[in-house]
PDB file of C-alpha atoms in Angstrom:
ATOM      1  CA  UNK A  28       0.110  -0.024   0.072  1.00 41.00           C
ATOM      2  CA  UNK A  29       1.492   3.364  -1.009  1.00 45.00           C
ATOM      3  CA  UNK A  30       1.020   6.135   1.818  1.00 41.00           C
ATOM      4  CA  UNK A  31       2.824   8.814   0.213  1.00 47.00           C
ATOM      5  CA  UNK A  32       0.967  12.122  -0.255  1.00 59.00           C
ATOM      6  CA  UNK A  33       2.213  13.013  -3.478  1.00 72.00           C
ATOM      7  CA  UNK A  34       3.282  10.818  -6.636  1.00 82.00           C
ATOM      8  CA  UNK A  35       6.693  11.371  -8.439  1.00 84.00           C
ATOM      9  CA  UNK A  36       7.089  10.617 -12.239  1.00 87.00           C
ATOM     10  CA  UNK A  37       7.730   7.009 -11.801  1.00 90.00           C
ATOM     11  CA  UNK A  38       5.022   6.368  -9.152  1.00 91.00           C
ATOM     12  CA  UNK A  39       2.514   8.202 -11.478  1.00 92.00           C
ATOM     13  CA  UNK A  40       3.521   5.686 -14.417  1.00 93.00           C
ATOM     14  CA  UNK A  41       2.990   2.825 -12.139  1.00 94.00           C
ATOM     15  CA  UNK A  42      -0.361   4.147 -11.137  1.00 95.00           C
ATOM     16  CA  UNK A  43      -1.401   4.756 -14.696  1.00 96.00           C
ATOM     17  CA  UNK A  44      -0.661   1.189 -15.604  1.00 96.00           C
ATOM     18  CA  UNK A  45      -2.777   0.062 -12.609  1.00 97.00           C
ATOM     19  CA  UNK A  46      -5.586   2.235 -13.556  1.00 97.00           C
ATOM     20  CA  UNK A  47      -5.687   0.942 -17.341  1.00 96.00           C
ATOM     21  CA  UNK A  48      -5.171  -2.814 -16.501  1.00 96.00           C
ATOM     22  CA  UNK A  49      -8.018  -2.757 -13.829  1.00 97.00           C
ATOM     23  CA  UNK A  50     -10.403  -0.804 -15.912  1.00 97.00           C
ATOM     24  CA  UNK A  51     -10.072  -2.582 -19.373  1.00 96.00           C
ATOM     25  CA  UNK A  52     -10.589  -5.830 -17.462  1.00 96.00           C
ATOM     26  CA  UNK A  53     -13.671  -4.855 -15.722  1.00 97.00           C
ATOM     27  CA  UNK A  54     -15.195  -3.095 -18.775  1.00 97.00           C
ATOM     28  CA  UNK A  55     -14.639  -6.197 -20.657  1.00 97.00           C
ATOM     29  CA  UNK A  56     -16.412  -8.472 -17.969  1.00 97.00           C
ATOM     30  CA  UNK A  57     -19.342  -5.758 -17.805  1.00 97.00           C
ATOM     31  CA  UNK A  58     -19.972  -5.546 -21.741  1.00 97.00           C
ATOM     32  CA  UNK A  59     -18.697  -9.067 -22.629  1.00 96.00           C
ATOM     33  CA  UNK A  60     -15.901  -7.789 -25.050  1.00 97.00           C
ATOM     34  CA  UNK A  61     -12.749  -9.460 -26.255  1.00 96.00           C
ATOM     35  CA  UNK A  62      -9.722  -7.597 -26.876  1.00 96.00           C
ATOM     36  CA  UNK A  63      -8.409  -7.077 -30.445  1.00 95.00           C
ATOM     37  CA  UNK A  64      -5.833  -5.256 -32.467  1.00 93.00           C
ATOM     38  CA  UNK A  65      -6.694  -2.184 -34.429  1.00 91.00           C
ATOM     39  CA  UNK A  66      -5.184  -0.158 -36.954  1.00 91.00           C
ATOM     40  CA  UNK A  67      -3.398   3.174 -36.530  1.00 91.00           C
ATOM     41  CA  UNK A  68      -4.087   4.304 -40.008  1.00 90.00           C
ATOM     42  CA  UNK A  69      -6.790   3.588 -42.797  1.00 90.00           C
ATOM     43  CA  UNK A  70      -7.000   4.297 -46.606  1.00 90.00           C
ATOM     44  CA  UNK A  71      -8.206   7.687 -47.101  1.00 87.00           C
ATOM     45  CA  UNK A  72     -10.868   6.562 -49.707  1.00 86.00           C
ATOM     46  CA  UNK A  73     -12.065   3.763 -47.496  1.00 83.00           C
ATOM     47  CA  UNK A  74     -14.560   5.958 -45.588  1.00 79.00           C
ATOM     48  CA  UNK A  75     -13.790   4.205 -42.427  1.00 81.00           C
ATOM     49  CA  UNK A  76     -12.078   7.471 -40.554  1.00 81.00           C
ATOM     50  CA  UNK A  77     -14.030   9.508 -38.283  1.00 76.00           C
ATOM     51  CA  UNK A  78     -14.931  12.916 -39.605  1.00 71.00           C
ATOM     52  CA  UNK A  79     -15.477  14.365 -36.077  1.00 70.00           C
ATOM     53  CA  UNK A  80     -17.090  17.592 -36.601  1.00 68.00           C
ATOM     54  CA  UNK A  81     -16.159  17.843 -40.067  1.00 68.00           C
ATOM     55  CA  UNK A  82     -13.472  20.533 -40.050  1.00 74.00           C
ATOM     56  CA  UNK A  83     -10.614  18.473 -38.500  1.00 80.00           C
ATOM     57  CA  UNK A  84      -7.981  17.639 -40.925  1.00 88.00           C
ATOM     58  CA  UNK A  85      -6.590  14.206 -40.536  1.00 87.00           C
ATOM     59  CA  UNK A  86      -2.770  13.569 -40.701  1.00 88.00           C
ATOM     60  CA  UNK A  87      -2.384  12.028 -44.065  1.00 90.00           C
ATOM     61  CA  UNK A  88       0.464  10.653 -46.221  1.00 92.00           C
ATOM     62  CA  UNK A  89       1.424   8.489 -49.327  1.00 93.00           C
ATOM     63  CA  UNK A  90       2.268   5.006 -49.061  1.00 92.00           C
ATOM     64  CA  UNK A  91       4.806   4.611 -52.112  1.00 93.00           C
ATOM     65  CA  UNK A  92       4.676   0.736 -51.718  1.00 93.00           C
ATOM     66  CA  UNK A  93       0.742   0.641 -52.179  1.00 94.00           C
ATOM     67  CA  UNK A  94       0.284   3.683 -54.318  1.00 93.00           C
ATOM     68  CA  UNK A  95      -2.476   4.965 -52.295  1.00 93.00           C
ATOM     69  CA  UNK A  96      -2.916   7.818 -49.659  1.00 92.00           C
ATOM     70  CA  UNK A  97      -3.539   6.797 -45.817  1.00 93.00           C
ATOM     71  CA  UNK A  98      -4.261   8.954 -42.994  1.00 91.00           C
ATOM     72  CA  UNK A  99      -3.991   8.523 -39.144  1.00 90.00           C
ATOM     73  CA  UNK A 100      -7.363   7.627 -37.559  1.00 88.00           C
ATOM     74  CA  UNK A 101      -9.167  10.040 -35.423  1.00 85.00           C
ATOM     75  CA  UNK A 102     -11.254   7.217 -33.817  1.00 82.00           C
ATOM     76  CA  UNK A 103     -12.258   3.732 -34.765  1.00 89.00           C
ATOM     77  CA  UNK A 104     -16.080   4.151 -34.666  1.00 84.00           C
ATOM     78  CA  UNK A 105     -16.470   2.878 -38.099  1.00 85.00           C
ATOM     79  CA  UNK A 106     -13.772   0.357 -38.248  1.00 90.00           C
ATOM     80  CA  UNK A 107     -14.931  -1.347 -35.326  1.00 92.00           C
ATOM     81  CA  UNK A 108     -18.488  -2.177 -36.936  1.00 91.00           C
ATOM     82  CA  UNK A 109     -16.773  -3.790 -39.916  1.00 89.00           C
ATOM     83  CA  UNK A 110     -14.451  -5.714 -37.660  1.00 92.00           C
ATOM     84  CA  UNK A 111     -17.567  -7.228 -35.861  1.00 95.00           C
ATOM     85  CA  UNK A 112     -18.795  -8.492 -39.050  1.00 92.00           C
ATOM     86  CA  UNK A 113     -15.488 -10.053 -39.817  1.00 92.00           C
ATOM     87  CA  UNK A 114     -15.252 -11.735 -36.462  1.00 93.00           C
ATOM     88  CA  UNK A 115     -18.619 -13.017 -36.771  1.00 91.00           C
ATOM     89  CA  UNK A 116     -19.966 -12.003 -33.354  1.00 93.00           C
ATOM     90  CA  UNK A 117     -23.453 -12.324 -32.269  1.00 92.00           C
ATOM     91  CA  UNK A 118     -25.864 -10.467 -29.857  1.00 93.00           C
ATOM     92  CA  UNK A 119     -24.191  -8.852 -26.873  1.00 94.00           C
ATOM     93  CA  UNK A 120     -20.821  -9.811 -27.745  1.00 95.00           C
ATOM     94  CA  UNK A 121     -18.266  -7.417 -28.632  1.00 97.00           C
ATOM     95  CA  UNK A 122     -14.584  -6.036 -29.083  1.00 97.00           C
ATOM     96  CA  UNK A 123     -12.513  -3.485 -27.418  1.00 96.00           C
ATOM     97  CA  UNK A 124      -9.020  -2.003 -28.250  1.00 94.00           C
ATOM     98  CA  UNK A 125      -6.502   0.592 -27.506  1.00 91.00           C
ATOM     99  CA  UNK A 126      -7.063   3.426 -29.883  1.00 90.00           C
ATOM    100  CA  UNK A 127      -4.280   5.921 -30.454  1.00 90.00           C
ATOM    101  CA  UNK A 128      -5.023   8.847 -32.587  1.00 89.00           C
ATOM    102  CA  UNK A 129      -3.638  12.152 -33.787  1.00 90.00           C
ATOM    103  CA  UNK A 130      -5.925  15.173 -33.924  1.00 89.00           C
ATOM    104  CA  UNK A 131      -3.721  17.968 -35.148  1.00 88.00           C
ATOM    105  CA  UNK A 132      -6.413  20.618 -34.916  1.00 88.00           C
ATOM    106  CA  UNK A 133      -7.347  20.160 -31.401  1.00 86.00           C
ATOM    107  CA  UNK A 134      -7.047  23.291 -29.199  1.00 88.00           C
ATOM    108  CA  UNK A 135      -4.901  22.578 -26.385  1.00 90.00           C
ATOM    109  CA  UNK A 136      -5.621  23.015 -22.761  1.00 88.00           C
ATOM    110  CA  UNK A 137      -5.544  21.027 -19.456  1.00 91.00           C
ATOM    111  CA  UNK A 138      -7.919  18.353 -20.830  1.00 90.00           C
ATOM    112  CA  UNK A 139      -7.040  18.555 -24.688  1.00 93.00           C
ATOM    113  CA  UNK A 140      -4.142  17.130 -26.343  1.00 93.00           C
ATOM    114  CA  UNK A 141      -3.466  16.300 -30.058  1.00 92.00           C
ATOM    115  CA  UNK A 142      -2.476  12.850 -29.004  1.00 92.00           C
ATOM    116  CA  UNK A 143      -5.662  10.830 -28.129  1.00 92.00           C
ATOM    117  CA  UNK A 144      -5.676   7.347 -26.247  1.00 93.00           C
ATOM    118  CA  UNK A 145      -9.067   5.758 -25.590  1.00 93.00           C
ATOM    119  CA  UNK A 146     -10.550   2.317 -25.165  1.00 95.00           C
ATOM    120  CA  UNK A 147     -12.677   1.951 -28.277  1.00 94.00           C
ATOM    121  CA  UNK A 148     -15.474  -0.807 -27.777  1.00 96.00           C
ATOM    122  CA  UNK A 149     -18.126  -2.129 -29.932  1.00 97.00           C
ATOM    123  CA  UNK A 150     -20.950  -4.734 -29.457  1.00 96.00           C
ATOM    124  CA  UNK A 151     -23.480  -6.588 -31.606  1.00 97.00           C
ATOM    125  CA  UNK A 152     -27.132  -5.760 -30.789  1.00 97.00           C
ATOM    126  CA  UNK A 153     -30.619  -6.542 -32.143  1.00 96.00           C
ATOM    127  CA  UNK A 154     -33.253  -4.050 -33.570  1.00 96.00           C
ATOM    128  CA  UNK A 155     -35.313  -4.341 -30.179  1.00 97.00           C
ATOM    129  CA  UNK A 156     -32.103  -3.158 -28.295  1.00 97.00           C
ATOM    130  CA  UNK A 157     -31.947   0.286 -30.167  1.00 97.00           C
ATOM    131  CA  UNK A 158     -33.643   2.259 -27.485  1.00 97.00           C
ATOM    132  CA  UNK A 159     -32.623   4.826 -25.021  1.00 96.00           C
ATOM    133  CA  UNK A 160     -33.277   2.609 -22.104  1.00 96.00           C
ATOM    134  CA  UNK A 161     -30.735   0.154 -23.417  1.00 97.00           C
ATOM    135  CA  UNK A 162     -28.116   2.869 -24.068  1.00 97.00           C
ATOM    136  CA  UNK A 163     -28.706   3.991 -20.491  1.00 97.00           C
ATOM    137  CA  UNK A 164     -28.370   0.462 -18.883  1.00 97.00           C
ATOM    138  CA  UNK A 165     -25.091   0.064 -21.065  1.00 97.00           C
ATOM    139  CA  UNK A 166     -23.751   3.460 -19.415  1.00 97.00           C
ATOM    140  CA  UNK A 167     -24.505   1.956 -15.878  1.00 97.00           C
ATOM    141  CA  UNK A 168     -22.460  -1.129 -16.618  1.00 97.00           C
ATOM    142  CA  UNK A 169     -19.679   1.253 -17.739  1.00 97.00           C
ATOM    143  CA  UNK A 170     -19.914   3.120 -14.625  1.00 97.00           C
ATOM    144  CA  UNK A 171     -19.668  -0.029 -12.623  1.00 97.00           C
ATOM    145  CA  UNK A 172     -16.370  -0.605 -14.213  1.00 97.00           C
ATOM    146  CA  UNK A 173     -15.496   2.965 -13.427  1.00 97.00           C
ATOM    147  CA  UNK A 174     -16.121   2.970  -9.931  1.00 97.00           C
ATOM    148  CA  UNK A 175     -14.678  -0.498  -9.177  1.00 97.00           C
ATOM    149  CA  UNK A 176     -11.394   0.870 -10.790  1.00 97.00           C
ATOM    150  CA  UNK A 177     -11.502   4.079  -8.665  1.00 97.00           C
ATOM    151  CA  UNK A 178     -11.843   1.899  -5.429  1.00 97.00           C
ATOM    152  CA  UNK A 179      -9.252  -0.437  -6.093  1.00 97.00           C
ATOM    153  CA  UNK A 180      -6.954   2.499  -6.970  1.00 97.00           C
ATOM    154  CA  UNK A 181      -7.670   4.295  -3.564  1.00 96.00           C
ATOM    155  CA  UNK A 182      -7.098   0.893  -1.783  1.00 95.00           C
ATOM    156  CA  UNK A 183      -3.539   1.082  -3.166  1.00 93.00           C
ATOM    157  CA  UNK A 184      -3.203   4.957  -2.766  1.00 94.00           C
ATOM    158  CA  UNK A 185      -5.207   6.036   0.187  1.00 93.00           C
ATOM    159  CA  UNK A 186      -4.339   9.685  -0.112  1.00 93.00           C
ATOM    160  CA  UNK A 187      -6.144  10.092  -3.378  1.00 94.00           C
ATOM    161  CA  UNK A 188      -9.663  11.628  -3.360  1.00 93.00           C
ATOM    162  CA  UNK A 189     -12.657   9.951  -5.414  1.00 94.00           C
ATOM    163  CA  UNK A 190     -13.234  12.189  -8.310  1.00 94.00           C
ATOM    164  CA  UNK A 191     -15.993  10.432 -10.019  1.00 95.00           C
ATOM    165  CA  UNK A 192     -19.630   9.954  -8.457  1.00 90.00           C
ATOM    166  CA  UNK A 193     -21.471   6.634  -9.125  1.00 89.00           C
ATOM    167  CA  UNK A 194     -25.165   8.055  -9.632  1.00 93.00           C
ATOM    168  CA  UNK A 195     -25.805   9.219 -13.296  1.00 96.00           C
ATOM    169  CA  UNK A 196     -28.229  11.778 -14.195  1.00 98.00           C
ATOM    170  CA  UNK A 197     -29.662  10.960 -17.737  1.00 98.00           C
ATOM    171  CA  UNK A 198     -30.955  14.134 -19.536  1.00 98.00           C
ATOM    172  CA  UNK A 199     -31.462  14.900 -23.135  1.00 98.00           C
ATOM    173  CA  UNK A 200     -29.596  17.803 -24.928  1.00 97.00           C
ATOM    174  CA  UNK A 201     -32.911  19.447 -25.525  1.00 98.00           C
ATOM    175  CA  UNK A 202     -33.998  19.185 -21.775  1.00 98.00           C
ATOM    176  CA  UNK A 203     -30.478  20.665 -21.043  1.00 98.00           C
ATOM    177  CA  UNK A 204     -31.364  23.494 -23.342  1.00 98.00           C
ATOM    178  CA  UNK A 205     -34.746  24.037 -21.913  1.00 97.00           C
ATOM    179  CA  UNK A 206     -33.298  24.185 -18.428  1.00 97.00           C
ATOM    180  CA  UNK A 207     -30.470  26.755 -19.137  1.00 97.00           C
ATOM    181  CA  UNK A 208     -31.554  28.638 -22.221  1.00 96.00           C
ATOM    182  CA  UNK A 209     -29.529  31.523 -21.399  1.00 96.00           C
ATOM    183  CA  UNK A 210     -26.194  29.402 -21.427  1.00 97.00           C
ATOM    184  CA  UNK A 211     -24.315  27.949 -24.386  1.00 96.00           C
ATOM    185  CA  UNK A 212     -23.585  24.143 -24.733  1.00 96.00           C
ATOM    186  CA  UNK A 213     -20.385  24.048 -22.605  1.00 95.00           C
ATOM    187  CA  UNK A 214     -21.778  26.187 -19.976  1.00 97.00           C
ATOM    188  CA  UNK A 215     -24.749  23.826 -19.674  1.00 97.00           C
ATOM    189  CA  UNK A 216     -22.692  21.061 -19.029  1.00 97.00           C
ATOM    190  CA  UNK A 217     -20.821  22.477 -16.477  1.00 97.00           C
ATOM    191  CA  UNK A 218     -23.895  23.708 -14.590  1.00 97.00           C
ATOM    192  CA  UNK A 219     -25.744  20.311 -14.631  1.00 98.00           C
ATOM    193  CA  UNK A 220     -22.421  18.465 -13.611  1.00 97.00           C
ATOM    194  CA  UNK A 221     -21.825  21.112 -10.981  1.00 97.00           C
ATOM    195  CA  UNK A 222     -25.148  20.265  -9.663  1.00 96.00           C
ATOM    196  CA  UNK A 223     -25.470  16.526  -9.941  1.00 97.00           C
ATOM    197  CA  UNK A 224     -21.821  15.310 -10.528  1.00 96.00           C
ATOM    198  CA  UNK A 225     -21.957  12.475 -13.206  1.00 97.00           C
ATOM    199  CA  UNK A 226     -24.260  13.042 -16.096  1.00 98.00           C
ATOM    200  CA  UNK A 227     -25.084  11.620 -19.529  1.00 98.00           C
ATOM    201  CA  UNK A 228     -26.169  14.017 -22.039  1.00 98.00           C
ATOM    202  CA  UNK A 229     -28.353  12.211 -24.653  1.00 98.00           C
ATOM    203  CA  UNK A 230     -29.406  12.931 -28.279  1.00 97.00           C
ATOM    204  CA  UNK A 231     -26.300  14.788 -29.737  1.00 96.00           C
ATOM    205  CA  UNK A 232     -26.158  15.822 -33.411  1.00 94.00           C
ATOM    206  CA  UNK A 233     -29.519  17.094 -34.566  1.00 95.00           C
ATOM    207  CA  UNK A 234     -30.530  20.751 -34.235  1.00 95.00           C
ATOM    208  CA  UNK A 235     -32.310  21.592 -31.319  1.00 96.00           C
ATOM    209  CA  UNK A 236     -35.175  24.116 -30.601  1.00 96.00           C
ATOM    210  CA  UNK A 237     -32.639  27.157 -30.957  1.00 95.00           C
ATOM    211  CA  UNK A 238     -31.534  25.778 -34.444  1.00 94.00           C
ATOM    212  CA  UNK A 239     -28.171  24.632 -33.239  1.00 94.00           C
ATOM    213  CA  UNK A 240     -27.231  21.064 -32.308  1.00 95.00           C
ATOM    214  CA  UNK A 241     -25.774  20.537 -28.495  1.00 96.00           C
ATOM    215  CA  UNK A 242     -22.510  19.523 -30.252  1.00 93.00           C
ATOM    216  CA  UNK A 243     -21.050  18.294 -33.578  1.00 88.00           C
ATOM    217  CA  UNK A 244     -21.462  14.643 -34.144  1.00 88.00           C
ATOM    218  CA  UNK A 245     -20.337  12.831 -37.575  1.00 88.00           C
ATOM    219  CA  UNK A 246     -23.598  11.654 -39.152  1.00 91.00           C
ATOM    220  CA  UNK A 247     -22.285   8.185 -40.180  1.00 90.00           C
ATOM    221  CA  UNK A 248     -21.721   6.350 -36.996  1.00 88.00           C
ATOM    222  CA  UNK A 249     -24.059   7.461 -33.893  1.00 92.00           C
ATOM    223  CA  UNK A 250     -27.696   7.627 -34.144  1.00 96.00           C
ATOM    224  CA  UNK A 251     -28.309  11.191 -33.133  1.00 97.00           C
ATOM    225  CA  UNK A 252     -31.348  10.133 -31.343  1.00 97.00           C
ATOM    226  CA  UNK A 253     -29.769   7.231 -29.467  1.00 97.00           C
ATOM    227  CA  UNK A 254     -26.355   8.733 -28.553  1.00 97.00           C
ATOM    228  CA  UNK A 255     -24.691  10.573 -25.687  1.00 97.00           C
ATOM    229  CA  UNK A 256     -21.529  11.962 -23.765  1.00 97.00           C
ATOM    230  CA  UNK A 257     -20.785  10.917 -20.259  1.00 98.00           C
ATOM    231  CA  UNK A 258     -19.384  13.816 -18.252  1.00 97.00           C
ATOM    232  CA  UNK A 259     -18.382  14.522 -14.689  1.00 97.00           C
ATOM    233  CA  UNK A 260     -17.803  17.464 -12.455  1.00 97.00           C
ATOM    234  CA  UNK A 261     -14.248  17.869 -11.580  1.00 96.00           C
ATOM    235  CA  UNK A 262     -13.537  20.274  -8.735  1.00 95.00           C
ATOM    236  CA  UNK A 263      -9.697  20.721  -9.152  1.00 94.00           C
ATOM    237  CA  UNK A 264     -10.286  22.349 -12.575  1.00 95.00           C
ATOM    238  CA  UNK A 265     -13.940  23.653 -11.776  1.00 95.00           C
ATOM    239  CA  UNK A 266     -15.341  22.337 -14.898  1.00 96.00           C
ATOM    240  CA  UNK A 267     -17.197  19.126 -16.382  1.00 96.00           C
ATOM    241  CA  UNK A 268     -15.020  16.636 -17.885  1.00 96.00           C
ATOM    242  CA  UNK A 269     -16.039  14.372 -20.773  1.00 96.00           C
ATOM    243  CA  UNK A 270     -15.161  10.595 -19.978  1.00 96.00           C
ATOM    244  CA  UNK A 271     -16.828   8.878 -22.997  1.00 96.00           C
ATOM    245  CA  UNK A 272     -18.687   9.513 -25.948  1.00 95.00           C
ATOM    246  CA  UNK A 273     -20.891   6.622 -27.079  1.00 95.00           C
ATOM    247  CA  UNK A 274     -24.247   5.560 -28.763  1.00 96.00           C
ATOM    248  CA  UNK A 275     -26.255   3.069 -30.733  1.00 97.00           C
ATOM    249  CA  UNK A 276     -24.970   3.121 -34.260  1.00 96.00           C
ATOM    250  CA  UNK A 277     -26.953   4.147 -37.370  1.00 95.00           C
ATOM    251  CA  UNK A 278     -29.089   1.881 -39.064  1.00 95.00           C
ATOM    252  CA  UNK A 279     -29.456   1.926 -43.020  1.00 95.00           C
ATOM    253  CA  UNK A 280     -32.455   4.322 -42.674  1.00 95.00           C
ATOM    254  CA  UNK A 281     -30.595   6.662 -40.101  1.00 95.00           C
ATOM    255  CA  UNK A 282     -27.671   6.789 -41.979  1.00 95.00           C
ATOM    256  CA  UNK A 283     -29.258   7.970 -45.341  1.00 94.00           C
ATOM    257  CA  UNK A 284     -31.333  10.427 -43.259  1.00 95.00           C
ATOM    258  CA  UNK A 285     -28.249  11.914 -41.366  1.00 93.00           C
ATOM    259  CA  UNK A 286     -26.176  12.169 -44.317  1.00 94.00           C
ATOM    260  CA  UNK A 287     -28.847  14.063 -46.196  1.00 94.00           C
ATOM    261  CA  UNK A 288     -29.529  16.360 -43.219  1.00 92.00           C
ATOM    262  CA  UNK A 289     -25.695  16.988 -42.837  1.00 90.00           C
ATOM    263  CA  UNK A 290     -25.409  17.694 -46.612  1.00 91.00           C
ATOM    264  CA  UNK A 291     -23.026  14.978 -47.424  1.00 91.00           C
ATOM    265  CA  UNK A 292     -24.935  12.154 -49.067  1.00 93.00           C
ATOM    266  CA  UNK A 293     -22.155  11.752 -51.425  1.00 91.00           C
ATOM    267  CA  UNK A 294     -20.535   9.715 -48.734  1.00 90.00           C
ATOM    268  CA  UNK A 295     -22.977   6.700 -49.724  1.00 92.00           C
ATOM    269  CA  UNK A 296     -20.492   5.986 -52.542  1.00 91.00           C
ATOM    270  CA  UNK A 297     -17.815   5.049 -50.066  1.00 88.00           C
ATOM    271  CA  UNK A 298     -17.369   1.307 -49.405  1.00 88.00           C
ATOM    272  CA  UNK A 299     -18.221   1.418 -45.693  1.00 88.00           C
ATOM    273  CA  UNK A 300     -21.361   3.407 -46.376  1.00 91.00           C
ATOM    274  CA  UNK A 301     -22.424   1.439 -49.385  1.00 92.00           C
ATOM    275  CA  UNK A 302     -22.257  -1.761 -47.289  1.00 92.00           C
ATOM    276  CA  UNK A 303     -23.952  -0.291 -44.151  1.00 93.00           C
ATOM    277  CA  UNK A 304     -26.739   1.212 -46.484  1.00 93.00           C
ATOM    278  CA  UNK A 305     -27.284  -2.389 -48.181  1.00 93.00           C
ATOM    279  CA  UNK A 306     -27.873  -3.822 -44.594  1.00 92.00           C
ATOM    280  CA  UNK A 307     -24.468  -5.789 -44.993  1.00 94.00           C
ATOM    281  CA  UNK A 308     -23.152  -4.903 -41.432  1.00 94.00           C
ATOM    282  CA  UNK A 309     -24.551  -5.701 -38.077  1.00 95.00           C
ATOM    283  CA  UNK A 310     -26.490  -3.310 -35.790  1.00 96.00           C
ATOM    284  CA  UNK A 311     -24.154  -2.198 -33.127  1.00 97.00           C
ATOM    285  CA  UNK A 312     -23.375   0.056 -30.369  1.00 96.00           C
ATOM    286  CA  UNK A 313     -20.185   1.491 -29.120  1.00 96.00           C
ATOM    287  CA  UNK A 314     -17.978   4.289 -27.973  1.00 95.00           C
ATOM    288  CA  UNK A 315     -14.761   5.520 -26.748  1.00 94.00           C
ATOM    289  CA  UNK A 316     -13.670   5.936 -23.201  1.00 96.00           C
ATOM    290  CA  UNK A 317     -10.889   8.271 -22.755  1.00 94.00           C
ATOM    291  CA  UNK A 318      -7.794   6.769 -21.130  1.00 96.00           C
ATOM    292  CA  UNK A 319      -5.765   9.729 -20.108  1.00 95.00           C
ATOM    293  CA  UNK A 320      -9.067  11.606 -19.100  1.00 95.00           C
ATOM    294  CA  UNK A 321      -9.623   8.516 -16.652  1.00 96.00           C
ATOM    295  CA  UNK A 322      -6.125   8.717 -15.365  1.00 96.00           C
ATOM    296  CA  UNK A 323      -6.261  12.452 -14.903  1.00 96.00           C
ATOM    297  CA  UNK A 324      -9.482  12.269 -12.845  1.00 97.00           C
ATOM    298  CA  UNK A 325      -8.614   9.273 -10.642  1.00 97.00           C
ATOM    299  CA  UNK A 326      -5.044  10.492  -9.908  1.00 96.00           C
ATOM    300  CA  UNK A 327      -6.369  13.964  -8.975  1.00 95.00           C
ATOM    301  CA  UNK A 328      -4.167  15.651 -11.770  1.00 95.00           C
ATOM    302  CA  UNK A 329      -4.833  19.143 -13.087  1.00 94.00           C
ATOM    303  CA  UNK A 330      -3.247  18.632 -16.514  1.00 95.00           C
ATOM    304  CA  UNK A 331      -3.681  15.769 -19.168  1.00 95.00           C
ATOM    305  CA  UNK A 332       0.055  16.085 -19.720  1.00 94.00           C
ATOM    306  CA  UNK A 333       0.862  14.689 -16.335  1.00 94.00           C
ATOM    307  CA  UNK A 334      -0.873  11.442 -17.403  1.00 95.00           C
ATOM    308  CA  UNK A 335       0.319  11.177 -21.165  1.00 93.00           C
ATOM    309  CA  UNK A 336       3.270  12.201 -23.201  1.00 92.00           C
ATOM    310  CA  UNK A 337       2.183  14.639 -25.849  1.00 93.00           C
ATOM    311  CA  UNK A 338       3.416  17.828 -27.639  1.00 93.00           C
ATOM    312  CA  UNK A 339       2.617  21.367 -25.805  1.00 94.00           C
ATOM    313  CA  UNK A 340       3.410  25.131 -26.622  1.00 93.00           C
ATOM    314  CA  UNK A 341       6.316  26.258 -24.739  1.00 95.00           C
ATOM    315  CA  UNK A 342       4.323  28.747 -22.918  1.00 93.00           C
ATOM    316  CA  UNK A 343       2.294  26.036 -21.481  1.00 93.00           C
ATOM    317  CA  UNK A 344       5.287  24.070 -20.551  1.00 93.00           C
ATOM    318  CA  UNK A 345       6.926  27.046 -18.723  1.00 93.00           C
ATOM    319  CA  UNK A 346       3.623  27.855 -16.787  1.00 93.00           C
ATOM    320  CA  UNK A 347       3.149  24.273 -15.670  1.00 92.00           C
ATOM    321  CA  UNK A 348       6.656  24.273 -14.327  1.00 92.00           C
ATOM    322  CA  UNK A 349       6.272  27.429 -12.537  1.00 92.00           C
ATOM    323  CA  UNK A 350       3.097  26.062 -10.934  1.00 91.00           C
ATOM    324  CA  UNK A 351       4.912  22.736 -10.015  1.00 89.00           C
ATOM    325  CA  UNK A 352       3.213  20.639 -12.482  1.00 90.00           C
ATOM    326  CA  UNK A 353       5.339  17.917 -13.873  1.00 89.00           C
ATOM    327  CA  UNK A 354       4.305  16.900 -17.481  1.00 91.00           C
ATOM    328  CA  UNK A 355       5.480  13.555 -18.922  1.00 86.00           C
TER     329      UNK A 355
END
């Protein structure tokens, strides 16, 4: 048992390994997942990369030996669904993987980095499972894994404070807007999490009553009516922190509807989208859970660079040094 009140760099690395090993084991148990290998890059013309909000530029490069353009993944949201078909998994069985990405256009701050590491998971469901209640039940299972990991960590490091509350408030993005019409989406998230602790904001992507979506969401993986973000209030930073983005994936019908609404029906010509629209891929649900985010919260850190090695502007490095924050 570690009784030190502060962790040095080596102790932090050991604790990070403990969190990751413990959480991914519990996540796999809760959701019936098998770990698989996943790509760092995909072909640019495959349609498999995550377009995020639509303006982020993937890191791309030519592969001379193949004669094609490739790009570093933003996430594996679509690749996982294709993989489930290849593995031949059935209802309620799924996969998870360590997803590593580079998001070059990310705005850097205490919780955002150009390097993204998360557990990406995906499981097969049936048509009758495509409901908000089923989604909420899955969120509760993920929270079981989170809280079990937090408890195990504090057993090892009793000086750490629990940062994540178990009880989850479920609220739609429209209900959140109705509650706080004078606030912008980020402020709404902060306010609801300040009040309730851990919150799952549902139905993200479609325009709300004010004409704007709560947040951007690519139209070709989550069903905008059956998705959400898991957030928690983090007192050291006095803000909400997103732990996970997840959802029930688009059906052939909702894929076509959302691509049309987003003004990009041309994506239906891409291989992945053609297969999905033709009903050749299984119905699934899935998401990503931030590895560094979870470590930041559970280790009571104040900068994500304390739990991952990335690139930072010199001004930020100098400021962290002045404040005694050790970046990896």
